Short mmCIF file of C-alpha atoms in Angstrom, two decimals:
data_model
loop_
_atom_site.label_atom_id
_atom_site.label_comp_id
_atom_site.label_asym_id
_atom_site.label_seq_id
_atom_site.Cartn_x
_atom_site.Cartn_y
_atom_site.Cartn_z
CA MET A 823 -43.55 -42.25 32.88
CA VAL A 824 -40.71 -40.02 31.65
CA LYS A 825 -40.19 -36.89 33.72
CA LYS A 826 -40.20 -33.71 31.67
CA HIS A 827 -37.25 -31.42 32.22
CA SER A 828 -37.69 -27.81 33.19
CA GLY A 829 -36.96 -24.83 30.96
CA ALA A 830 -33.86 -23.98 33.02
CA PHE A 831 -32.44 -27.45 32.27
CA TYR A 832 -32.84 -26.97 28.51
CA ARG A 833 -31.32 -23.48 28.65
CA GLN A 834 -28.32 -24.83 30.54
CA LYS A 835 -27.97 -27.65 28.03
CA LYS A 836 -28.11 -25.19 25.13
CA LYS A 837 -25.43 -23.03 26.75
CA GLU A 838 -23.15 -26.06 27.21
CA ASN A 839 -23.59 -27.11 23.57
CA ALA A 840 -22.82 -23.57 22.38
CA SER A 841 -19.66 -23.53 24.51
CA GLU A 842 -18.45 -26.83 23.05
CA THR A 843 -19.17 -25.62 19.50
CA ALA A 844 -17.23 -22.40 20.14
CA LYS A 845 -14.20 -24.38 21.34
CA VAL A 846 -14.24 -26.51 18.19
CA LEU A 847 -14.58 -23.46 15.92
CA ALA A 848 -11.73 -21.68 17.71
CA LYS A 849 -9.37 -24.53 16.81
CA THR A 850 -10.56 -24.73 13.19
CA PRO A 851 -8.42 -22.83 10.58
CA LYS A 852 -10.40 -20.07 8.90
CA LEU A 853 -10.68 -19.97 5.10
CA TYR A 854 -10.33 -16.16 4.99
CA ASN A 855 -6.76 -16.51 6.27
CA TYR A 856 -5.79 -17.33 2.70
CA PHE A 857 -7.38 -14.24 1.14
CA GLN A 858 -6.12 -11.27 3.17
CA GLN A 859 -3.12 -9.05 2.68
CA ASN A 860 0.04 -9.28 4.74
CA PRO A 861 1.36 -6.20 6.57
CA PRO A 862 3.41 -3.94 4.23
CA ASN A 863 6.20 -3.50 6.78
CA LEU A 864 7.13 -7.19 6.88
CA THR A 865 10.75 -7.87 5.95
CA ARG A 866 10.94 -9.60 2.61
CA GLU A 867 14.01 -11.59 1.72
CA ASN A 868 14.42 -14.40 -0.73
CA VAL A 869 14.18 -17.90 0.62
CA GLN A 870 17.77 -19.07 0.97
CA ASN A 871 19.06 -22.44 -0.14
CA ASP A 872 19.61 -24.90 2.69
CA ASN A 873 21.22 -27.59 0.56
CA HIS A 874 24.65 -27.17 2.16
CA SER A 875 23.31 -28.07 5.58
CA LEU A 876 22.06 -31.36 4.14
CA SER A 877 25.34 -32.43 2.57
CA ASN A 878 25.25 -35.82 4.33
CA ASP A 879 21.81 -36.63 3.01
CA ASN A 880 21.77 -36.48 -0.80
CA ALA A 881 18.14 -37.41 -1.19
CA VAL A 882 16.91 -34.60 1.03
CA SER A 883 19.39 -32.17 -0.50
CA GLN A 884 18.18 -32.89 -4.02
CA HIS A 885 14.59 -32.37 -2.97
CA CYS A 886 15.35 -28.99 -1.42
CA SER A 887 17.34 -27.83 -4.42
CA SER A 888 14.45 -28.69 -6.72
CA ALA A 889 12.27 -26.23 -4.82
CA HIS A 890 14.79 -23.37 -4.70
CA SER A 891 17.42 -22.07 -7.02
CA PRO A 892 21.02 -21.38 -5.89
CA ASP A 893 20.43 -17.65 -5.57
CA GLY A 894 17.59 -18.18 -3.12
CA SER A 895 14.65 -17.52 -5.45
CA SER A 896 12.07 -20.12 -6.30
CA ASP A 897 13.10 -22.29 -9.24
CA LEU A 898 10.19 -22.04 -11.66
CA ASN A 899 11.76 -23.81 -14.60
CA LYS A 900 12.27 -27.30 -13.21
CA ASP A 901 9.69 -29.98 -13.96
CA ASP A 902 7.66 -31.68 -11.26
CA ASP A 903 6.83 -35.30 -11.95
CA CYS A 904 3.84 -35.13 -9.62
CA ILE A 905 2.01 -32.74 -12.00
CA SER A 906 0.49 -33.79 -15.29
CA GLN A 907 1.73 -32.16 -18.50
CA PRO A 908 -1.52 -30.26 -19.26
CA GLU A 909 -1.52 -28.86 -15.74
CA LYS A 910 2.14 -27.78 -16.09
CA THR A 911 1.33 -25.85 -19.25
CA GLU A 912 -1.54 -24.03 -17.58
CA VAL A 913 0.34 -23.19 -14.38
CA ASN A 914 3.75 -22.26 -15.80
CA GLU A 915 2.33 -19.32 -17.77
CA GLN A 916 1.24 -17.52 -14.62
CA LYS A 917 3.17 -18.87 -11.64
CA ILE A 918 5.98 -16.29 -11.96
CA GLU A 919 3.44 -13.51 -11.60
CA LEU A 920 1.69 -15.57 -8.93
CA LEU A 921 4.80 -15.82 -6.78
CA ARG A 922 5.31 -12.08 -7.12
CA THR A 923 1.87 -11.32 -5.70
CA ILE A 924 1.39 -14.37 -3.46
CA ASN A 925 2.02 -12.31 -0.31
CA SER A 926 -1.48 -10.84 -0.56
CA THR A 927 -3.01 -14.20 0.40
CA PHE A 928 -1.73 -14.15 3.96
CA ASP A 929 -3.53 -13.04 7.10
CA ASN A 930 -2.78 -9.78 8.88
CA THR A 931 -2.09 -11.78 12.04
CA VAL A 932 1.42 -12.64 10.80
CA THR A 933 3.89 -11.02 13.17
CA SER A 934 5.84 -8.11 11.72
CA GLU A 935 8.82 -8.84 13.99
CA ASP A 936 12.15 -10.05 12.61
CA ASP A 937 13.05 -11.32 16.07
CA PRO A 938 12.43 -15.10 16.20
CA THR A 939 11.80 -14.89 19.96
CA LEU A 940 8.69 -12.81 19.21
CA TRP A 941 7.35 -14.96 16.36
CA ILE A 942 3.78 -16.10 16.82
CA VAL A 943 4.06 -19.58 15.37
CA ASN A 944 0.84 -20.56 13.60
CA GLU A 945 -0.17 -21.81 10.17
CA THR A 946 -0.25 -18.32 8.68
CA THR A 947 3.24 -17.50 9.98
CA LYS A 948 4.57 -20.75 8.53
CA ASP A 949 3.06 -19.90 5.15
CA TYR A 950 4.47 -16.39 5.14
CA PHE A 951 8.06 -17.25 6.04
CA SER A 952 8.03 -20.32 3.78
CA PHE A 953 7.19 -18.11 0.80
CA ASN A 954 9.15 -14.97 1.68
CA GLY A 955 12.06 -16.20 3.72
CA PHE A 956 13.28 -14.52 6.89
CA ASN A 957 15.78 -11.92 8.06
CA GLN A 958 18.87 -13.27 9.83
CA ASN A 959 19.33 -9.90 11.62
CA LEU A 960 23.02 -9.66 10.78
CA GLU A 961 23.04 -6.24 9.08
CA ASN A 962 24.49 -4.11 11.87
CA ASN A 963 26.82 -6.72 13.36
CA ASP A 964 25.64 -5.57 16.79
CA PHE A 965 25.75 -8.70 18.93
CA SER A 966 26.08 -6.97 22.30
CA LYS A 967 23.01 -8.77 23.66
CA SER A 968 24.77 -12.12 23.08
CA LYS A 969 27.28 -11.43 25.86
CA ARG A 970 27.68 -14.59 27.96
CA LEU A 971 29.94 -15.23 30.96
CA SER A 972 32.35 -18.12 30.51
CA THR A 973 35.15 -19.63 32.63
CA LYS A 974 38.50 -21.17 31.80
CA ARG A 975 41.17 -22.76 33.95
CA MET A 976 44.46 -20.93 33.49
CA ARG A 977 47.57 -21.63 35.60
CA GLY A 978 45.63 -23.66 38.11
CA ALA A 979 42.91 -21.06 38.64
CA GLN A 980 39.44 -20.43 37.23
CA ARG A 981 39.30 -17.21 35.22
CA SER A 982 36.09 -15.56 33.98
CA TYR A 983 35.67 -13.80 30.66
CA TYR A 984 32.91 -13.02 28.17
CA ARG A 985 32.02 -14.64 24.85
CA TYR A 986 29.81 -13.23 22.06
CA PHE A 987 27.98 -14.53 19.03
CA SER A 988 30.15 -14.17 15.92
CA LEU A 989 29.68 -14.31 12.16
CA LYS A 990 32.07 -17.26 12.11
CA PHE A 991 29.11 -19.41 13.17
CA ILE A 992 27.26 -18.29 10.01
CA LYS A 993 30.11 -18.27 7.49
CA THR A 994 31.88 -21.60 7.64
CA LYS A 995 33.28 -24.32 5.37
CA LEU A 996 32.24 -27.77 4.27
CA ILE A 997 34.46 -30.81 4.65
CA ASN A 998 35.89 -30.13 1.19
CA ASN A 999 36.77 -26.55 2.28
CA GLU A 1000 34.02 -25.06 0.15
CA PRO A 1001 32.64 -21.91 1.87
CA PHE A 1002 28.92 -21.67 2.58
CA ASN A 1003 26.52 -19.75 4.82
CA ARG A 1004 24.24 -21.26 7.42
CA THR A 1005 21.15 -19.46 6.20
CA PHE A 1006 18.86 -21.32 8.57
CA LEU A 1007 20.25 -19.48 11.64
CA VAL A 1008 18.46 -16.33 12.88
CA TYR A 1009 19.87 -14.01 15.53
CA SER A 1010 17.51 -12.64 18.20
CA ASN A 1011 18.11 -8.96 18.90
CA SER A 1012 16.13 -9.08 22.15
CA THR A 1013 17.72 -12.10 23.86
CA GLY A 1014 21.06 -12.46 22.07
CA ASN A 1015 20.30 -16.11 21.34
CA VAL A 1016 20.39 -17.76 17.94
CA TYR A 1017 17.54 -19.85 16.51
CA CYS A 1018 17.09 -22.29 13.66
CA ALA A 1019 14.19 -20.80 11.67
CA PRO A 1020 12.86 -24.04 10.07
CA CYS A 1021 12.96 -25.83 13.43
CA ARG A 1022 11.37 -22.84 15.19
CA LEU A 1023 8.47 -22.84 12.74
CA PHE A 1024 7.89 -26.56 12.35
CA GLY A 1025 7.97 -27.81 15.91
CA SER A 1026 11.38 -29.27 16.62
CA LYS A 1027 12.19 -29.93 20.31
CA SER A 1028 15.80 -28.75 19.95
CA VAL A 1029 17.16 -25.83 21.97
CA PHE A 1030 17.58 -24.04 18.60
CA ALA A 1031 13.77 -24.12 18.20
CA THR A 1032 12.57 -23.46 21.75
CA VAL A 1033 14.61 -21.07 23.90
CA GLY A 1034 17.50 -20.36 21.55
CA PHE A 1035 21.17 -21.36 21.65
CA SER A 1036 23.83 -19.26 23.38
CA ASN A 1037 26.64 -21.60 24.45
CA TRP A 1038 29.26 -19.82 22.33
CA LYS A 1039 32.13 -21.82 23.83
CA LYS A 1040 30.80 -24.93 22.07
CA GLY A 1041 29.05 -23.02 19.31
CA GLU A 1042 30.64 -24.60 16.24
CA GLU A 1043 30.31 -28.09 17.67
CA LYS A 1044 26.65 -27.79 18.68
CA ILE A 1045 25.56 -25.99 15.50
CA SER A 1046 27.28 -28.64 13.36
CA GLN A 1047 25.53 -31.41 15.29
CA HIS A 1048 22.19 -29.67 14.87
CA GLU A 1049 22.45 -29.07 11.13
CA ASN A 1050 23.22 -32.75 10.57
CA SER A 1051 20.41 -34.00 12.82
CA ILE A 1052 17.39 -35.82 11.43
CA SER A 1053 14.92 -33.41 13.03
CA HIS A 1054 16.60 -30.37 11.43
CA LYS A 1055 16.61 -31.97 7.99
CA SER A 1056 12.96 -32.87 8.38
CA CYS A 1057 12.01 -29.27 9.28
CA VAL A 1058 14.03 -27.87 6.34
CA LEU A 1059 12.23 -30.26 4.01
CA LYS A 1060 8.83 -29.27 5.40
CA MET A 1061 9.61 -25.58 4.93
CA SER A 1062 10.85 -26.20 1.39
CA GLN A 1063 7.72 -28.11 0.43
CA ARG A 1064 5.45 -25.55 2.01
CA GLY A 1065 7.20 -22.76 0.13
CA SER A 1066 6.36 -24.27 -3.23
CA VAL A 1067 3.01 -23.14 -4.68
CA LEU A 1068 2.72 -26.38 -6.63
CA GLU A 1069 2.88 -28.40 -3.39
CA ARG A 1070 -0.07 -26.65 -1.77
CA ILE A 1071 -3.45 -28.36 -1.70
CA ASP A 1072 -5.13 -24.99 -2.40
CA LYS A 1073 -2.91 -24.17 -5.38
CA GLN A 1074 -5.83 -24.03 -7.81
CA LEU A 1075 -7.72 -21.64 -5.53
CA ILE A 1076 -4.68 -19.36 -5.26
CA LEU A 1077 -4.09 -19.49 -9.00
CA GLN A 1078 -7.73 -18.72 -9.74
CA VAL A 1079 -7.83 -15.75 -7.35
CA GLU A 1080 -4.54 -14.29 -8.61
CA THR A 1081 -5.50 -14.80 -12.26
CA GLU A 1082 -8.78 -12.96 -11.71
CA LYS A 1083 -6.99 -10.22 -9.82
CA MET A 1084 -4.42 -9.68 -12.59
CA TYR A 1085 -7.18 -9.54 -15.22
CA TRP A 1086 -9.07 -6.72 -13.51
CA GLU A 1087 -5.83 -4.88 -12.76
CA LYS A 1088 -5.15 -4.76 -16.51
CA VAL A 1089 -8.65 -3.39 -17.14
CA LEU A 1090 -8.32 -0.70 -14.47
CA THR A 1091 -4.88 0.30 -15.75
CA ARG A 1092 -6.37 1.20 -19.12
CA VAL A 1093 -9.38 2.95 -17.56
CA ALA A 1094 -7.12 5.02 -15.29
CA ALA A 1095 -4.93 6.06 -18.23
CA VAL A 1096 -7.96 7.34 -20.17
CA VAL A 1097 -9.38 9.21 -17.16
CA LYS A 1098 -6.01 10.84 -16.44
CA SER A 1099 -5.57 11.99 -20.04
CA LEU A 1100 -9.06 13.49 -20.35
CA SER A 1101 -9.10 15.09 -16.89
CA SER A 1102 -5.68 16.70 -17.31
CA ARG A 1103 -6.98 18.50 -20.42
CA GLY A 1104 -10.29 19.55 -18.86
CA LEU A 1105 -12.36 17.47 -21.27
CA PRO A 1106 -15.78 16.07 -20.28
CA LEU A 1107 -15.97 12.32 -19.83
CA ARG A 1108 -19.71 11.65 -20.11
CA GLY A 1109 -21.84 11.91 -23.21
CA HIS A 1110 -25.50 11.61 -24.16
CA ASP A 1111 -26.00 7.88 -23.50
CA ASP A 1112 -22.54 6.41 -22.58
CA LYS A 1113 -23.02 3.15 -24.49
CA PHE A 1114 -20.39 1.38 -26.49
CA GLY A 1115 -21.09 1.50 -30.22
CA SER A 1116 -23.16 4.68 -29.95
CA THR A 1117 -22.24 7.83 -31.85
CA HIS A 1118 -23.57 9.91 -28.92
CA SER A 1119 -21.23 8.48 -26.27
CA GLY A 1120 -18.78 10.72 -24.45
CA ASN A 1121 -15.01 11.08 -24.61
CA PHE A 1122 -14.42 8.28 -22.10
CA ILE A 1123 -16.23 5.64 -24.15
CA MET A 1124 -14.77 7.00 -27.38
CA SER A 1125 -11.21 6.76 -26.02
CA LEU A 1126 -11.69 3.18 -24.84
CA GLU A 1127 -13.10 2.20 -28.23
CA LEU A 1128 -10.11 3.81 -29.94
CA ILE A 1129 -7.63 1.93 -27.73
CA ALA A 1130 -9.55 -1.32 -28.26
CA GLU A 1131 -8.87 -1.12 -32.01
CA PHE A 1132 -5.18 -1.71 -31.26
CA ASP A 1133 -5.44 -3.61 -27.96
CA PRO A 1134 -6.85 -7.17 -28.25
CA PHE A 1135 -7.19 -7.51 -24.47
CA LEU A 1136 -9.41 -4.43 -24.12
CA SER A 1137 -11.29 -5.34 -27.29
CA ASN A 1138 -12.19 -8.77 -25.88
CA HIS A 1139 -13.15 -7.25 -22.54
CA ILE A 1140 -15.49 -4.70 -24.15
CA ALA A 1141 -17.06 -7.39 -26.32
CA GLN A 1142 -17.70 -9.57 -23.27
CA TYR A 1143 -18.76 -7.06 -20.61
CA ALA A 1144 -19.88 -3.80 -22.25
CA ASN A 1145 -23.49 -2.52 -22.17
CA LYS A 1146 -24.71 -5.15 -19.70
CA GLY A 1147 -26.27 -2.62 -17.34
CA LYS A 1148 -26.42 -2.57 -13.56
CA GLY A 1149 -25.51 -5.68 -11.59
CA SER A 1150 -22.72 -6.69 -13.96
CA THR A 1151 -19.10 -5.85 -13.13
CA SER A 1152 -17.21 -4.34 -16.06
CA TYR A 1153 -15.36 -1.27 -14.64
CA LEU A 1154 -16.39 0.58 -17.79
CA SER A 1155 -19.31 2.56 -16.36
CA PHE A 1156 -19.49 6.19 -15.26
CA ALA A 1157 -19.40 5.10 -11.60
CA THR A 1158 -15.88 3.75 -12.11
CA PHE A 1159 -14.39 6.79 -13.82
CA GLU A 1160 -16.06 9.12 -11.34
CA GLN A 1161 -14.24 7.28 -8.55
CA PHE A 1162 -10.98 7.64 -10.47
CA VAL A 1163 -11.62 11.36 -10.95
CA TYR A 1164 -12.25 11.75 -7.22
CA ILE A 1165 -9.10 9.80 -6.28
CA MET A 1166 -6.95 11.77 -8.72
CA ALA A 1167 -8.45 15.06 -7.53
CA GLU A 1168 -7.62 14.20 -3.93
CA LYS A 1169 -4.06 13.35 -4.94
CA VAL A 1170 -3.64 16.66 -6.81
CA LYS A 1171 -5.14 18.53 -3.86
CA GLU A 1172 -2.75 16.79 -1.48
CA THR A 1173 0.20 17.79 -3.68
CA ILE A 1174 -0.90 21.45 -3.73
CA VAL A 1175 -1.38 21.52 0.05
CA ASN A 1176 2.08 20.00 0.58
CA GLU A 1177 3.59 22.68 -1.68
CA ILE A 1178 1.84 25.40 0.33
CA LYS A 1179 3.14 23.90 3.58
CA ASP A 1180 6.67 23.79 2.17
CA ALA A 1181 6.39 27.45 1.10
CA LYS A 1182 4.83 28.30 4.51
CA TYR A 1183 3.59 31.79 3.54
CA PHE A 1184 0.74 32.27 1.07
CA SER A 1185 -1.92 34.65 -0.22
CA ILE A 1186 -5.54 33.86 -1.00
CA VAL A 1187 -7.84 34.89 -3.83
CA VAL A 1188 -11.60 34.39 -3.38
CA ASP A 1189 -14.49 35.00 -5.77
CA SER A 1190 -17.90 33.52 -6.46
CA THR A 1191 -19.90 32.95 -9.62
CA PRO A 1192 -22.92 30.84 -10.58
CA ASP A 1193 -22.27 27.73 -12.67
CA ILE A 1194 -24.39 26.42 -15.56
CA SER A 1195 -26.94 25.00 -13.10
CA HIS A 1196 -27.24 28.47 -11.45
CA THR A 1197 -25.58 27.18 -8.26
CA ASP A 1198 -23.39 29.87 -6.72
CA GLN A 1199 -19.87 28.56 -6.19
CA LEU A 1200 -17.13 30.19 -4.14
CA SER A 1201 -13.65 29.45 -5.48
CA LEU A 1202 -10.53 29.45 -3.29
CA ILE A 1203 -7.14 30.11 -4.92
CA PHE A 1204 -3.69 30.19 -3.32
CA ARG A 1205 -0.62 32.10 -4.41
CA TYR A 1206 2.77 31.10 -3.02
CA VAL A 1207 6.43 30.83 -3.96
CA LYS A 1208 8.16 27.47 -4.38
CA LYS A 1209 11.55 26.77 -2.88
CA ASN A 1210 13.19 27.32 -6.29
CA GLY A 1211 11.81 30.88 -6.34
CA GLU A 1212 9.01 30.22 -8.84
CA PRO A 1213 5.73 32.02 -7.98
CA VAL A 1214 2.65 29.89 -8.64
CA GLU A 1215 -1.12 30.28 -8.40
CA ARG A 1216 -3.18 27.17 -7.66
CA PHE A 1217 -6.93 26.65 -7.50
CA LEU A 1218 -7.75 24.45 -4.49
CA GLN A 1219 -11.51 23.91 -4.28
CA PHE A 1220 -15.08 25.15 -4.73
CA PHE A 1221 -17.64 25.86 -2.01
CA ALA A 1222 -21.23 25.40 -3.13
CA ASN A 1223 -23.77 27.89 -1.74
CA ALA A 1224 -21.40 29.41 0.80
CA GLY A 1225 -23.55 32.54 0.85
CA HIS A 1226 -22.87 36.16 -0.08
CA LYS A 1227 -22.46 37.48 3.43
CA SER A 1228 -18.89 38.15 4.51
CA GLU A 1229 -19.39 36.09 7.66
CA ASP A 1230 -20.47 33.02 5.66
CA MET A 1231 -17.55 33.32 3.25
CA ALA A 1232 -15.06 33.81 6.09
CA ASP A 1233 -16.38 30.68 7.83
CA ALA A 1234 -15.99 28.70 4.59
CA ILE A 1235 -12.39 29.90 4.16
CA PHE A 1236 -11.44 29.13 7.77
CA MET A 1237 -13.05 25.70 7.46
CA ALA A 1238 -11.08 24.95 4.27
CA LEU A 1239 -7.80 26.03 5.86
CA GLY A 1240 -8.48 23.90 8.93
CA ALA A 1241 -9.45 20.85 6.86
CA ASN A 1242 -6.14 21.07 4.98
CA ASP A 1243 -4.09 21.80 8.11
CA LEU A 1244 -3.07 25.28 6.88
CA ASN A 1245 -2.48 28.04 9.41
CA ILE A 1246 -4.23 31.37 8.73
CA LYS A 1247 -1.37 33.06 10.63
CA ASN A 1248 0.84 32.34 7.61
CA CYS A 1249 -1.43 34.30 5.26
CA ARG A 1250 0.34 37.39 3.92
CA GLY A 1251 -2.10 38.67 1.32
CA GLN A 1252 -5.76 38.62 0.22
CA SER A 1253 -7.30 39.81 -3.01
CA TYR A 1254 -11.01 40.20 -3.92
CA ASP A 1255 -13.22 42.46 -6.00
CA ASN A 1256 -14.50 45.82 -4.80
CA ALA A 1257 -17.92 44.66 -3.60
CA SER A 1258 -18.73 45.89 -0.10
CA ASN A 1259 -19.15 42.37 1.31
CA MET A 1260 -15.60 41.58 0.16
CA SER A 1261 -13.68 44.85 0.58
CA GLY A 1262 -15.60 46.37 3.48
CA MET A 1263 -13.23 48.02 5.93
CA TYR A 1264 -15.23 47.15 9.05
CA SER A 1265 -17.29 44.03 8.36
CA GLY A 1266 -16.17 42.86 4.94
CA LEU A 1267 -14.34 39.62 4.24
CA GLN A 1268 -10.95 41.34 4.21
CA ALA A 1269 -11.62 42.80 7.68
CA ARG A 1270 -12.56 39.40 9.09
CA ILE A 1271 -9.41 37.83 7.65
CA LYS A 1272 -7.32 40.63 9.15
CA GLU A 1273 -8.83 39.92 12.56
CA ALA A 1274 -7.38 36.40 12.33
CA CYS A 1275 -4.06 37.51 10.77
CA ILE A 1276 -3.01 41.13 10.88
CA HIS A 1277 -0.31 40.51 8.25
CA ALA A 1278 -2.85 39.54 5.55
CA VAL A 1279 -2.68 42.70 3.43
CA TYR A 1280 -5.76 43.37 1.30
CA ILE A 1281 -5.11 44.21 -2.39
CA PRO A 1282 -8.15 44.99 -4.57
CA CYS A 1283 -8.42 43.08 -7.83
CA ALA A 1284 -6.59 45.20 -10.45
CA ALA A 1285 -8.66 43.92 -13.38
CA HIS A 1286 -11.92 44.60 -11.58
CA SER A 1287 -10.77 48.08 -10.54
CA LEU A 1288 -9.64 48.91 -14.09
CA ASN A 1289 -12.98 47.76 -15.45
CA LEU A 1290 -14.86 50.02 -13.05
CA VAL A 1291 -12.63 53.00 -13.89
CA GLY A 1292 -13.00 52.46 -17.62
CA GLU A 1293 -16.76 52.04 -17.39
CA CYS A 1294 -17.14 55.13 -15.26
CA ALA A 1295 -14.91 57.23 -17.53
CA ALA A 1296 -16.65 56.10 -20.68
CA SER A 1297 -20.16 56.64 -19.29
CA CYS A 1298 -19.42 60.37 -18.65
CA CYS A 1299 -19.62 61.00 -22.41
CA THR A 1300 -22.30 59.06 -24.30
CA GLN A 1301 -20.60 59.49 -27.66
CA THR A 1302 -17.24 58.33 -26.30
CA TYR A 1303 -18.96 55.42 -24.53
CA GLU A 1304 -20.52 54.19 -27.80
CA ILE A 1305 -17.16 54.47 -29.63
CA VAL A 1306 -15.33 52.53 -26.88
CA LEU A 1307 -18.07 49.89 -26.76
CA HIS A 1308 -17.96 49.45 -30.54
CA SER A 1309 -14.15 49.16 -30.47
CA MET A 1310 -14.32 46.53 -27.73
CA LYS A 1311 -16.84 44.45 -29.69
CA ASN A 1312 -14.61 44.53 -32.77
CA TRP A 1313 -11.57 43.52 -30.72
CA VAL A 1314 -13.44 40.61 -29.12
CA LYS A 1315 -14.74 39.42 -32.51
CA LYS A 1316 -11.27 39.62 -34.04
CA ASN A 1317 -9.27 38.01 -31.23
CA LEU A 1318 -11.61 35.69 -29.38
CA VAL A 1319 -14.22 34.49 -31.85
#
């Protein structure tokens, strides 16, 4: 009779199985590593040609030179016998653009350090540096960290002195006296040692790959031995092969992703151009039904249809994706251009705020009026002087339903200034109409602003004041009032209608 295990036994067994599964998953490369963007602050340099370091091995040298051109950029024009002719034709049309944008396929875990001592060597790091190359850290010629104590027997006595890393280890000559650079060497700014980048990335056991080399007394000798070693040549070859898109097993995936990405970028470029043109002129984008082919569509659809008459790409896109409704991606719907309008508005707002901050001192103009939907909107306008002496007036934003009380309007203004990091202490003027809630000496908006900044001088709106004076003067005499009113109507009809 088989003894039945207790519940605790099964729970312990389940926990052990979960632990083993987690260990296996932790060692398994993740697919999303190939579809994330690399950090923007990574140093990008062209992959340098290592053919000179392989001068004693012609076969390896020829292979490396087929993957990179003499100037360090990837050679995209040479044929690859391992690829069939139809595949070459398909890939060659887009691989230049692919190499330009290939950095976006790397994981954010790639180290942003140029120092090889701090490199986190993993598959993602190998991919990144194989595609983008690495920085040798030779720009400032500051090799003070490479200071090493050395001894030399002189006149029967041991004398101590210091040696440093020098550019002579990088810039040297071949046997035939042809000058060349050892582009595989990378200087460490933190330790003062020098590393071999291919060997550091691809697992060589040499001192150039592990702790770094710093025996400057025998520098030329040891570096020459290393660059002619089998392990170094093998690591250079691995890095060269890994840096070629056509050598990757996931090349079709990369090509498919980048091709799709470039397609939608072209679509969005055209959409953004239309939105920018219409918005900058204050024209409405939406129409009655917003469908392609309709005579009741808005300016946005009309503009895209006009461009499509002369743009085959956009014409094909509209024919394939337009009017499919929700659930289908086309980037031609009102949701897309509304996002563009919002993004552009935020950018314009940011520019205005930066101008105000540069000017430092400003004045504010506030007024409210109901819109077509009878929603009361409070508008906030800034006046300031640019650095070139040009006075400007900029509308910043609306506040919906801020309220007509001076306290509510003051709170809205203070909130807007705080949200845009503008200091009310820099306000030097304020202008509103003559309503009591705005111009009140004790509890009006101007009084509340003055409590926060005593230098904010209140100036009544001149146009509003003139209108009140004219209306009051004309209403004293009915006959004069009718004549003035008739004259104003004729002027409006003649000049504005």
